[in-house]
Coordinates of C-alpha atoms in Angstrom, one line a residue:
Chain A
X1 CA 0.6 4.8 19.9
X2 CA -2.6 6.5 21.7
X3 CA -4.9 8.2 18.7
X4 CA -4.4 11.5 20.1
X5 CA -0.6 11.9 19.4
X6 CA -0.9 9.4 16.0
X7 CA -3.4 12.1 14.9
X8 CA -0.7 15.1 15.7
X9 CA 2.0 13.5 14.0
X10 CA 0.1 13.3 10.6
X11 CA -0.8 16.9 10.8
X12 CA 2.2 17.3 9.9
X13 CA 3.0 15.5 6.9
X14 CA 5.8 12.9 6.4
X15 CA 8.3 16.3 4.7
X16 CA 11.2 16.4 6.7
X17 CA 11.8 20.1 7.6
X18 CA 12.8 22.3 10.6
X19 CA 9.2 23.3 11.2
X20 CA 8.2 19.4 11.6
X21 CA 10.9 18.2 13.6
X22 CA 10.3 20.8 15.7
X23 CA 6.7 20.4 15.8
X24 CA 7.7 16.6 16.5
X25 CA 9.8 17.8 19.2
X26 CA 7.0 19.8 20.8
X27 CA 4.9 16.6 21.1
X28 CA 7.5 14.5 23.0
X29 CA 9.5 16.8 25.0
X30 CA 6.7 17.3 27.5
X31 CA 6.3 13.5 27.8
X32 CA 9.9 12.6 28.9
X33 CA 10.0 11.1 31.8
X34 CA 14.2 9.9 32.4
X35 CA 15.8 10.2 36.0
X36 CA 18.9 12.0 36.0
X37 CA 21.1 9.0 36.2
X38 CA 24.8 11.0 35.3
X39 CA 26.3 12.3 32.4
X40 CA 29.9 12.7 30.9
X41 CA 29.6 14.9 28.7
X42 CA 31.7 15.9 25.6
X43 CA 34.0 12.7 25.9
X44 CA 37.0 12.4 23.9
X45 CA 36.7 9.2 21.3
X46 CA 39.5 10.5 18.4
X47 CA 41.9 13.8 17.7
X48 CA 38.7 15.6 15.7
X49 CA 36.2 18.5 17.5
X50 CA 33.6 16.3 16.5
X51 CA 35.5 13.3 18.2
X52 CA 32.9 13.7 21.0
X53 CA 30.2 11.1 22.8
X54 CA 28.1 12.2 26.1
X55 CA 28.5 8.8 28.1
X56 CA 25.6 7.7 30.5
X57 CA 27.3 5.0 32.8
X58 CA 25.8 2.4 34.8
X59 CA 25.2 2.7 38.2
X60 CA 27.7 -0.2 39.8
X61 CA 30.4 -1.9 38.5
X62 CA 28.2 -5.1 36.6
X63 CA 29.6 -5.1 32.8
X64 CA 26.0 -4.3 32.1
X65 CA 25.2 -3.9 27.7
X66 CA 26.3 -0.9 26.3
X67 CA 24.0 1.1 23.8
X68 CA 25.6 3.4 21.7
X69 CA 23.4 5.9 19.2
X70 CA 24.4 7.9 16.5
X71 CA 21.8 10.0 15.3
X72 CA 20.9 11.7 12.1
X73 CA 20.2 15.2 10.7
X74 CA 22.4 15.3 7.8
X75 CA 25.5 14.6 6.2
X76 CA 26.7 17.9 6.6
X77 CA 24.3 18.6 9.9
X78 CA 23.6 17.0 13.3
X79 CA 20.5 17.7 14.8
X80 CA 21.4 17.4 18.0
X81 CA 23.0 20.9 18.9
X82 CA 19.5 22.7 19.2
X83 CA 17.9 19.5 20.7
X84 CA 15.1 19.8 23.1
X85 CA 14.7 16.2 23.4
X86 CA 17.1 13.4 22.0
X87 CA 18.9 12.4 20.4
X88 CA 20.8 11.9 23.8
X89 CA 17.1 10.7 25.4
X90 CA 18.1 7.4 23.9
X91 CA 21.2 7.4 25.8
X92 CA 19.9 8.1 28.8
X93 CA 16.9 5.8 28.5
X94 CA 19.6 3.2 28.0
X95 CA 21.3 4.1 31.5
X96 CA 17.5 4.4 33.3
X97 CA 16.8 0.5 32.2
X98 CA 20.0 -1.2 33.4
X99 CA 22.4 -0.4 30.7
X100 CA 25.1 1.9 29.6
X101 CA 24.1 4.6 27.2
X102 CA 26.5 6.6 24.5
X103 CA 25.9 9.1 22.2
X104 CA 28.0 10.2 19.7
X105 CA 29.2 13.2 17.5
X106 CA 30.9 12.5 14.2
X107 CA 32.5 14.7 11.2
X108 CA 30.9 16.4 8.8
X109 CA 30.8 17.1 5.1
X110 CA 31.9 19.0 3.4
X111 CA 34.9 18.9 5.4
X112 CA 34.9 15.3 5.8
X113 CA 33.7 12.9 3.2
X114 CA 32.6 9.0 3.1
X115 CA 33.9 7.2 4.7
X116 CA 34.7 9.9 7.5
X117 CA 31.1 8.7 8.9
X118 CA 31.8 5.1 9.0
X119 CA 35.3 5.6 10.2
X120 CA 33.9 7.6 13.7
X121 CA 31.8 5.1 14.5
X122 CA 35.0 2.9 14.4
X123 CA 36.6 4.9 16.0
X124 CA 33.8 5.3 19.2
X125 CA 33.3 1.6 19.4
X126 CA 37.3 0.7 20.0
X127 CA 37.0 3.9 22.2
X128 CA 34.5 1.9 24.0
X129 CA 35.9 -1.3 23.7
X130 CA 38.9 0.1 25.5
X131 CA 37.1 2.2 28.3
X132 CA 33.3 1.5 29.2
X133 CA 34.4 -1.4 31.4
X134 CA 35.4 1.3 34.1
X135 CA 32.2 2.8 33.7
X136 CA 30.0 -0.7 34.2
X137 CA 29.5 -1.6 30.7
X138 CA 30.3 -5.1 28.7
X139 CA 33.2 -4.1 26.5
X140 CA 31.6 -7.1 24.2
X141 CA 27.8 -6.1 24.6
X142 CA 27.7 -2.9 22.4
X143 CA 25.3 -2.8 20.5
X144 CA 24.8 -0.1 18.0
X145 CA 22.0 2.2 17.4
X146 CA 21.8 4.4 14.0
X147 CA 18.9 6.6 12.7
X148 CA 19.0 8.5 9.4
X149 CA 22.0 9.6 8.4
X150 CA 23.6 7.7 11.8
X151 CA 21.8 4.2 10.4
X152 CA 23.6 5.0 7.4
X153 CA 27.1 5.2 8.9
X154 CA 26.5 2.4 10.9
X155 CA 25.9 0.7 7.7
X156 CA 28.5 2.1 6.3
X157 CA 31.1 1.0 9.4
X158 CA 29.6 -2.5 9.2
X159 CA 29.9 -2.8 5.4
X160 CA 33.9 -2.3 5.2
X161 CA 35.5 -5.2 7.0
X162 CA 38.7 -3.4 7.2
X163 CA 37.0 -0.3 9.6
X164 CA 36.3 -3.2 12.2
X165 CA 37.5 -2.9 15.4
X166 CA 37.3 -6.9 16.0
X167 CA 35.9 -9.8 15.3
X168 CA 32.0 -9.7 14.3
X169 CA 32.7 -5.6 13.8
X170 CA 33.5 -5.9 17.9
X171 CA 30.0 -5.6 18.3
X172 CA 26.4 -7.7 19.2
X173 CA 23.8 -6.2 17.2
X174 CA 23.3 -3.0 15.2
X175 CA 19.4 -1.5 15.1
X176 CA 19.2 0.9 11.8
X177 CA 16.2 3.3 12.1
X178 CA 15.0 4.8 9.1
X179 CA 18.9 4.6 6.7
X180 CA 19.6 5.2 3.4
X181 CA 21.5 2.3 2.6
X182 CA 22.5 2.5 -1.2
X183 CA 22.5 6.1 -1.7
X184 CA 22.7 5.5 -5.9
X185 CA 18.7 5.3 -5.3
X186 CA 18.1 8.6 -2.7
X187 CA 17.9 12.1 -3.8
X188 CA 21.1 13.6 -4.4
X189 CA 20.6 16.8 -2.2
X190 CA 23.0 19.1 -1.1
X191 CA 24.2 17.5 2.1
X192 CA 24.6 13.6 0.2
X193 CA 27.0 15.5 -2.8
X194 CA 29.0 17.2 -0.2
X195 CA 29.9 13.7 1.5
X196 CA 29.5 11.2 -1.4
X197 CA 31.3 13.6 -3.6
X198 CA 30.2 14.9 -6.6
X199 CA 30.4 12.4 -9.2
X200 CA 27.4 9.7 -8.8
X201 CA 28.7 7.5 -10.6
X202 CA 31.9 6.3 -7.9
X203 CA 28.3 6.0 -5.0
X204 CA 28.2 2.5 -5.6
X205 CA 31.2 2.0 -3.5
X206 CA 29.1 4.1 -0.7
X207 CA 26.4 1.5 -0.7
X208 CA 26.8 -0.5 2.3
X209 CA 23.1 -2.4 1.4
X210 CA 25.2 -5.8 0.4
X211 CA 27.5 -5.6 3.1
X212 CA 24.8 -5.6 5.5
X213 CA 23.1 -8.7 3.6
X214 CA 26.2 -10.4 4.3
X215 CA 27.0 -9.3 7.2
X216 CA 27.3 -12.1 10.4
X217 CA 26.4 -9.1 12.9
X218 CA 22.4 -9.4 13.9
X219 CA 20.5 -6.7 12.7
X220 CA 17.8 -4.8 13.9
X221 CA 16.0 -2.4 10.8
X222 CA 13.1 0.1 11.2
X223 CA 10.9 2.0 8.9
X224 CA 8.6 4.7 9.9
X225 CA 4.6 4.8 8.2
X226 CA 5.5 8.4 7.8
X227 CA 8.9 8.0 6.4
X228 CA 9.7 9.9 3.3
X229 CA 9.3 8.7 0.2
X230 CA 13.3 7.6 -0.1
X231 CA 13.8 6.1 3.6
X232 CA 10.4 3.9 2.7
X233 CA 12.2 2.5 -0.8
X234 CA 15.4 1.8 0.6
X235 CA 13.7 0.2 3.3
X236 CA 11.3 -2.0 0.8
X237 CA 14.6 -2.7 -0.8
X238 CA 16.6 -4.0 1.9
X239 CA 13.9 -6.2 2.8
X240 CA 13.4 -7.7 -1.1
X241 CA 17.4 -8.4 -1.3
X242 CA 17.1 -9.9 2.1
X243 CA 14.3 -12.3 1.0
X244 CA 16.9 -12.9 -1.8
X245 CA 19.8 -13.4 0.0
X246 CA 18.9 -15.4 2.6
X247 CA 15.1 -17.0 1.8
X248 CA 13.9 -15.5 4.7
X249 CA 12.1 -12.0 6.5
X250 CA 14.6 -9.4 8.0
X251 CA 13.7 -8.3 11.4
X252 CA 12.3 -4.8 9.6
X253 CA 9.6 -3.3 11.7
X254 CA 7.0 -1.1 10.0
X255 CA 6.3 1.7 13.5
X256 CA 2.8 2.8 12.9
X257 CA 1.8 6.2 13.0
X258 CA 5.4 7.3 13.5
X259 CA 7.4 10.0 11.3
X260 CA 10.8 10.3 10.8
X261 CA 12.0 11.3 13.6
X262 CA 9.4 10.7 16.0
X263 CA 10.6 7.2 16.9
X264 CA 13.9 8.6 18.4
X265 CA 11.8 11.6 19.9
X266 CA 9.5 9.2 21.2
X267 CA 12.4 6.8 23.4
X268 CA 11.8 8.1 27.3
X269 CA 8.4 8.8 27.1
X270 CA 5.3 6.6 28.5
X271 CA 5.4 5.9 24.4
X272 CA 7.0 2.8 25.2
X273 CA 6.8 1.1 21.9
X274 CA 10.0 2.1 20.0
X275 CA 12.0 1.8 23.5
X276 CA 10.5 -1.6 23.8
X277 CA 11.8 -2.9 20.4
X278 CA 15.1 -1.5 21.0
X279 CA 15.6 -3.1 24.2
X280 CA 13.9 -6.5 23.5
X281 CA 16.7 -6.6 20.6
X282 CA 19.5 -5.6 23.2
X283 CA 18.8 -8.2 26.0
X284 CA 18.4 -11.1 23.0
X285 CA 21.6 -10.6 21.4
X286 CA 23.8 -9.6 24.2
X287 CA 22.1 -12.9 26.2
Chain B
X1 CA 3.2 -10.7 23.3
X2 CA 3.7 -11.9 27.0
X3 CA 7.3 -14.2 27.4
X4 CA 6.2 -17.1 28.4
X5 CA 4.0 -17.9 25.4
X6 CA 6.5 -16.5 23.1
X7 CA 9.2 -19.2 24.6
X8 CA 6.1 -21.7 24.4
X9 CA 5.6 -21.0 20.7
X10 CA 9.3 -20.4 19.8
X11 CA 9.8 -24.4 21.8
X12 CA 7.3 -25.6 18.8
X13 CA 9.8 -24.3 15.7
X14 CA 8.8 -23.2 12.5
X15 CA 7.8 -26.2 10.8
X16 CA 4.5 -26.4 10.0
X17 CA 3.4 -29.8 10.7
X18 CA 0.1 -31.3 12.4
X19 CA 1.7 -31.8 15.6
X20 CA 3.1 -27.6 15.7
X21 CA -0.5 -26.5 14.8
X22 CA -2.1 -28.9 17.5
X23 CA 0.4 -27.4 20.3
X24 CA 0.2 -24.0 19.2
X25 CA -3.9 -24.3 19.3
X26 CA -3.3 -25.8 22.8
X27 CA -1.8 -22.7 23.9
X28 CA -4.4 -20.3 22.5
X29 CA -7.9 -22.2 23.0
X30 CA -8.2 -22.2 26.9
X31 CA -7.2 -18.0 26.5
X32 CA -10.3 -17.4 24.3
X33 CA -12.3 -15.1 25.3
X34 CA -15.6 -14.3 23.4
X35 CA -19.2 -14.2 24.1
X36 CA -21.6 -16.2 21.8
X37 CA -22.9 -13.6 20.0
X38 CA -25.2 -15.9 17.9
X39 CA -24.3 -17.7 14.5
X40 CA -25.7 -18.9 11.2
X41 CA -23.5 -22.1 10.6
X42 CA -23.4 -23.1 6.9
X43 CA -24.7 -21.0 4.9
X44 CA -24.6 -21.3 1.2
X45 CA -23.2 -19.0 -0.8
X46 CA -23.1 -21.1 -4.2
X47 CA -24.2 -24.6 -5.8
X48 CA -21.3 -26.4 -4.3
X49 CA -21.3 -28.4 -0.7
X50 CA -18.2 -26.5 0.2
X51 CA -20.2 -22.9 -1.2
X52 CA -21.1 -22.6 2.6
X53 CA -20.2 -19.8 5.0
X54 CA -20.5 -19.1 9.2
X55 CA -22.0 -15.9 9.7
X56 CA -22.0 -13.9 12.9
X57 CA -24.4 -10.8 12.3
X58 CA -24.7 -7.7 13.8
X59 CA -26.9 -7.4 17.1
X60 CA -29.0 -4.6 15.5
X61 CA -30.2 -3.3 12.1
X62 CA -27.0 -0.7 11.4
X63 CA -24.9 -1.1 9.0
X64 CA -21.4 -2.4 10.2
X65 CA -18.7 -3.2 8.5
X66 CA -18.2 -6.8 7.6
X67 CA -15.0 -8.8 7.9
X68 CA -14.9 -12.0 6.2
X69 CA -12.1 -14.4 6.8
X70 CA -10.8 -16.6 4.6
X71 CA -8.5 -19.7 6.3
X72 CA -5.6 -21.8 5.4
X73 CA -4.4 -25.2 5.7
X74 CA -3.4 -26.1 1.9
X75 CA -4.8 -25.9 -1.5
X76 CA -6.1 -29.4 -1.0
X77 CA -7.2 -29.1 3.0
X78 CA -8.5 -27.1 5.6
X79 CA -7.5 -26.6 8.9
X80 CA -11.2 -25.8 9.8
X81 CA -12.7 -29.1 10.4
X82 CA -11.3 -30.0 13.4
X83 CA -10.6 -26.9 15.0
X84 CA -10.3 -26.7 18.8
X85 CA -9.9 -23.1 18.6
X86 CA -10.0 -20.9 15.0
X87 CA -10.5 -20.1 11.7
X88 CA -14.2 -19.1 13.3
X89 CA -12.8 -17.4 16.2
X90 CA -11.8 -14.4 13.3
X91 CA -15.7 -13.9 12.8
X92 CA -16.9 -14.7 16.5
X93 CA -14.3 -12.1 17.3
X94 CA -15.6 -9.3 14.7
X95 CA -19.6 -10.0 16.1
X96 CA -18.2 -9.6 19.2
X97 CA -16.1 -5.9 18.7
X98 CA -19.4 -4.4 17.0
X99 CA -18.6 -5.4 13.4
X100 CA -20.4 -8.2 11.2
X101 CA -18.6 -11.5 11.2
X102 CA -18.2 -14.0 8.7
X103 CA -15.9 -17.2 7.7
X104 CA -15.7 -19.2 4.8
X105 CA -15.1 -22.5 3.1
X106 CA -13.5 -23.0 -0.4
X107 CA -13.4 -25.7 -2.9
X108 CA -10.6 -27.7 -2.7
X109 CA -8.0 -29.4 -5.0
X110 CA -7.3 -32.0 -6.4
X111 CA -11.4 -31.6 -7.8
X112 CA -10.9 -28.4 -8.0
X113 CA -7.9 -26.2 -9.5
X114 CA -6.9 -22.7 -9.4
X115 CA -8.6 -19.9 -9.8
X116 CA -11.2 -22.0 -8.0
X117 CA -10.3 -20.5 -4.8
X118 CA -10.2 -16.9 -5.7
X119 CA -13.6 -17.5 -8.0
X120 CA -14.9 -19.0 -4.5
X121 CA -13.9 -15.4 -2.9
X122 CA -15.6 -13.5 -5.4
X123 CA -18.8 -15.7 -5.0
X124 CA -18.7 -15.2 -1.5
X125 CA -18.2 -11.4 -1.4
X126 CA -20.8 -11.4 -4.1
X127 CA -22.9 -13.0 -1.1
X128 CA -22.1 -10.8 1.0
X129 CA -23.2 -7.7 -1.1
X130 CA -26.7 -9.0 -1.6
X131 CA -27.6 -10.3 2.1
X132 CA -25.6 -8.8 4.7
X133 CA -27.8 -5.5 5.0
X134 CA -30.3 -7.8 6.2
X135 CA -28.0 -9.2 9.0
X136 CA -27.1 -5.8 10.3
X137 CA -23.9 -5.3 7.7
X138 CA -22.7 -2.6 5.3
X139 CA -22.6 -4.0 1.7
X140 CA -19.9 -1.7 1.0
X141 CA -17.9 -2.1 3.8
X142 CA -16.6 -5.5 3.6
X143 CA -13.0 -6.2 4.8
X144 CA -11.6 -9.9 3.0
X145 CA -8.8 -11.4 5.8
X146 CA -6.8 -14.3 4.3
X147 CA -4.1 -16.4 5.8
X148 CA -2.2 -18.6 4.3
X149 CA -3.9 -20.4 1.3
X150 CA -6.8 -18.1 2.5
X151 CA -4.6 -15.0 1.8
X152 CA -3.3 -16.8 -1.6
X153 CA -6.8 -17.1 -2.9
X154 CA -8.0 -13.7 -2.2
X155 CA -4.9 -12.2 -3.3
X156 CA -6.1 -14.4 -6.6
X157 CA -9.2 -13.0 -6.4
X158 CA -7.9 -9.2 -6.4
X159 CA -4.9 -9.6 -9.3
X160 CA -8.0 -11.0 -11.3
X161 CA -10.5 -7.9 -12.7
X162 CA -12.6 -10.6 -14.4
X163 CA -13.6 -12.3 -11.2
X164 CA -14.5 -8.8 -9.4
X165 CA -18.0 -8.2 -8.3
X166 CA -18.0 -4.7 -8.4
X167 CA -15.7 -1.5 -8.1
X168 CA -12.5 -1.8 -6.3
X169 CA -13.2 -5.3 -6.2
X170 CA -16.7 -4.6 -4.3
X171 CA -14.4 -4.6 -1.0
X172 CA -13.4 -1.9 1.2
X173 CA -9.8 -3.5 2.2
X174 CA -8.1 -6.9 2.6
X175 CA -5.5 -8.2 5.1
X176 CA -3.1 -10.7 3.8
X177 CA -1.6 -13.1 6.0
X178 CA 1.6 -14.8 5.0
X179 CA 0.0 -15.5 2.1
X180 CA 2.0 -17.3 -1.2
X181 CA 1.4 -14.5 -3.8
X182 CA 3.8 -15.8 -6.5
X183 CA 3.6 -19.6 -6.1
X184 CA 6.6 -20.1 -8.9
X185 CA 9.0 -19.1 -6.4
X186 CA 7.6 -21.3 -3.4
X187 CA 7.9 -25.1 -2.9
X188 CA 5.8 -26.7 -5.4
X189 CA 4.2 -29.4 -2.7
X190 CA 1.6 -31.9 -3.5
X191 CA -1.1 -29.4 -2.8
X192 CA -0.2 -27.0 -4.8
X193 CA 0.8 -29.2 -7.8
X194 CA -2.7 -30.6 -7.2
X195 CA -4.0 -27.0 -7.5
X196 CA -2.0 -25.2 -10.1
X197 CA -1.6 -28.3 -12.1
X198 CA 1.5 -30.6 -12.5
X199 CA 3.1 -28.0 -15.3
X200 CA 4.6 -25.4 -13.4
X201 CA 5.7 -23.6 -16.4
X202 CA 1.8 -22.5 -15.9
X203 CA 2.1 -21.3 -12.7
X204 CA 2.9 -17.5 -14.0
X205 CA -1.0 -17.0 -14.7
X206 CA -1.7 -18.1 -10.7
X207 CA 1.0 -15.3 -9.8
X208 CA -1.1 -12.7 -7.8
X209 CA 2.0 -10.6 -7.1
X210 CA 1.9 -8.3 -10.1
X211 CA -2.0 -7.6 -9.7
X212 CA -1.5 -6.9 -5.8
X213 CA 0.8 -4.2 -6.9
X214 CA -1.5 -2.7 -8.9
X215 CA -4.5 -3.1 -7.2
X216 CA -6.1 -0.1 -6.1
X217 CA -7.5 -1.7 -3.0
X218 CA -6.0 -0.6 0.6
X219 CA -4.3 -3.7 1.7
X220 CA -2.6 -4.8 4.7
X221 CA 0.2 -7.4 4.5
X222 CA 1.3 -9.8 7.6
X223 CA 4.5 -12.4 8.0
X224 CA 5.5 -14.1 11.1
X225 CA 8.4 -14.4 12.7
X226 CA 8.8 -18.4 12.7
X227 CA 6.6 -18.0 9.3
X228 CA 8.5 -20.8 7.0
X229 CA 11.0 -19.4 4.7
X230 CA 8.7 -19.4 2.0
X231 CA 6.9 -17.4 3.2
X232 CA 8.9 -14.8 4.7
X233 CA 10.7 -15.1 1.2
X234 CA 7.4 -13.8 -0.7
X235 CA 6.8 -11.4 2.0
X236 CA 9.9 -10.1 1.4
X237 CA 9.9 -10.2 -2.0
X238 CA 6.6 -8.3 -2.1
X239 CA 7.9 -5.8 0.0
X240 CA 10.9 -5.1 -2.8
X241 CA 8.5 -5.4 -5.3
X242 CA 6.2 -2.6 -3.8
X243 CA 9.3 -0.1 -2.8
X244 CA 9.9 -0.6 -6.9
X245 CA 6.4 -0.3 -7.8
X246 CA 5.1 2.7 -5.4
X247 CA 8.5 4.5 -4.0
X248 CA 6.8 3.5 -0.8
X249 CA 6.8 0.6 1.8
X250 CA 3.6 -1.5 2.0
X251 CA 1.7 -2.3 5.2
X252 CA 3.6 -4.9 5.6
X253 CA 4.1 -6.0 9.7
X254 CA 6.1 -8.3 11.0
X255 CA 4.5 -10.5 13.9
X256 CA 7.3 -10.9 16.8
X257 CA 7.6 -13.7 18.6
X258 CA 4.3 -15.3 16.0
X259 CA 4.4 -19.0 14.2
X260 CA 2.7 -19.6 11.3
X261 CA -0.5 -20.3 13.0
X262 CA -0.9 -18.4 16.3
X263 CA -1.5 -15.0 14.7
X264 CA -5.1 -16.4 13.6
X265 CA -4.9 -18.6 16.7
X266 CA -4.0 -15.3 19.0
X267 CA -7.4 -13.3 18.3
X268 CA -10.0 -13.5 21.0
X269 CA -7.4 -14.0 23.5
X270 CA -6.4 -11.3 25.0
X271 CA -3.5 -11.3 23.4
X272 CA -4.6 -8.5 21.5
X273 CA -1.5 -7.6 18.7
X274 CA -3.1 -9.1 16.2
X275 CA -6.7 -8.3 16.3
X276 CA -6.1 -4.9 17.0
X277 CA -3.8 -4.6 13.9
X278 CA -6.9 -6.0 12.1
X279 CA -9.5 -3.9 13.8
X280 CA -7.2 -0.6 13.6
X281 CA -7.1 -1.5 9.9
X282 CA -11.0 -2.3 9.4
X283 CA -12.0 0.7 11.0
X284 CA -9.0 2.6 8.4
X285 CA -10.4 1.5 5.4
X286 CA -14.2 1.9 6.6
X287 CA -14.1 5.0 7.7

């Protein structure tokens, strides 16, 4: 990342709140640079408001790989309704290089509890399984891709064997930016009890961390430098029980310089780094 | 890292036998690009024949920080002697980016066993710290880089307070590349049965892992891609280790598309990754 930007970013502190995302925001909108390449908007995936993904489709009819992001914010929050940039710039970044680009809405605590999260992105990929063939897309090149809260349904959808929507979860690759995978060991704030419930002590069935060690879907993980102090643990975490599990390094990337949300912010800009990770990982296992 | 040479080292596996080192130096030696910047070959820096150091000073009388690498090869070998390209090429490149380069030698087993690598690190720091002024470096600004055995011996060197030369060790920073930290859990070969001794039930006192944790020295961690699963295992055990110990995630980077050998191999070329990660973290910790 070029020292100027690196230096903005840790003004402000690796503290997730509205003033730093915004400030975030402030950095990378300017730097967007995305062609206007077509946009359904407000698609129908399932019979819930929130049952909604903005699809980017390719250009021609190839069955071109189909990237499909859920973003973060909250359990009980999106960010994306007051979005200046992203979370639908990594969408459409996906439709500028060649591919198809998705991204979806899900439910929300309290309303909707665990596994509501897991279930929607269930529900999106047989949606696109089904559809994104009409729109130039590989109905068996999706490949998923989850930060925050989104990495953490995404975990959670690949953890349950009986949400899949076929065989290998009916995917070819999930990236996970920044989850909480167990949430047993994350602060218990507001948003978490609303979805997990109340009582900590039924989490563990939440934890999606040895579902994804044994699961036979590859996997992309990132961490941010500038992560907070409970995305940086689970991270460490997932890579010690990986070690474990299978003698061997996960593909977890440490992204210098970055924040929590500044990787997503940064996909579409000349910042190519993040983009380049994500579609590296796209082209090798939908080869 | 450009495609072709990542299909050319990914052809090789990630074995690490004479033959994958020999092809892997064949892909990086005709890319090396560094001008002779003058060099003091085999300098002593104790009483024994392998007490000897290569150091590439500073062009002028300022004081610049100093990065002295430490190779690999095994506890009982070095990969050094009959380099076509590398370990030097880590000190030519320093001289040659403005700072003070240096590379050493260690004693070897089965003469000599453990802690005689680490106790060789802390007489060569110790050196350092009395003569490197005089060749244009900053006493107090040395960086140690290790790889492999090289990173196992001064990560033995920093879980060891008795061995230090100073405060913080006397060292600004180290870099540890896919180093064996905790050589219980690794495959107990012939070199490193000749070095920690046919007893393994020993081998907890040549553990490094619990003293990196608590060292207070800024450290950078490395593991390769195609590392061998020993060593992505104790990378990825320290990494869980560190998210226990700290709440945090280390430095800890994960070389794409890198072998066992070709990070060290890689720096000079302009393949920059790796020496930039280095020189980004030299300049960090000397600031």
């Amino acid at each position: 990342m070029n020292m100027s930007l690196r230096a903005s970013i840790a003004r402000e502190g690796r503290d997730v709140t509205p003033r730093m995302i915004a400030a975030t925001r402030r950095l990378f909108a300017p730097l967007l640079d995305l062609a206007d390449a077509g946009v359904l908007r407000d698609v129908p995936y399932g019979p819930d408001v929130r049952h909604r993904l903005n699809l980017y489709p390719g250009s021609d009819a190839a069955a071109r790989p189909v990237l499909l992001f859920v973003g973060g914010g909250g359990y009980d929050q999106e960010l994306w309704p007051d979005a200046e940039a992203g979370p639908d710039n990594v969408a459409a970044m996906a439709a500028n290089r060649g591919l198809v680009g998705a991204a979806m809405h899900y439910r929300l605590a309290p309303e909707h509890r665990f596994p509501a999260g897991a279930e929607d992105v269930a529900r999106a990929v047989a949606w696109l399984r089904d559809n994104v063939a009409e729109h130039g897309g590989d109905p068996l090149g999706i490949v998923l891709v989850g930060h925050c809260t989104g990495a953490t349904h995404v975990g959670g959808y690949l953890a349950d064997p009986a949400l899949h929507v076929g065989p290998g979860a009916g995917i070819a690759g999930a990236v996970l930016m920044s989850g909480i995978y167990d949430p047993r060991h994350a602060a218990a704030d507001d948003g978490a009890m609303a979805y997990f419930g109340p009582d900590r002590r039924n989490w563990s069935q939440a934890s999606c961390a040895a579902g994804l060690l044994s699961s036979d879907v590859p996997l992309l993980f990132t961490v941010a430098e500038l992560d907070p102090a409970d995305h940086q643990t689970q991270a460490a975490q997932m890579v010690g029980a990986w070690g474990l599990a299978h003698a061997a390094y996960p593909q977890m990337h440490l992204l210098a310089g970055h924040n929590h949300v500044s990787p997503v912010l940064s996909v579409g800009t000349p910042e190519r780094g993040i983009e380049r990770l994500i579609l590296d990982f796209v082209a090798r296992v939908t080869a």
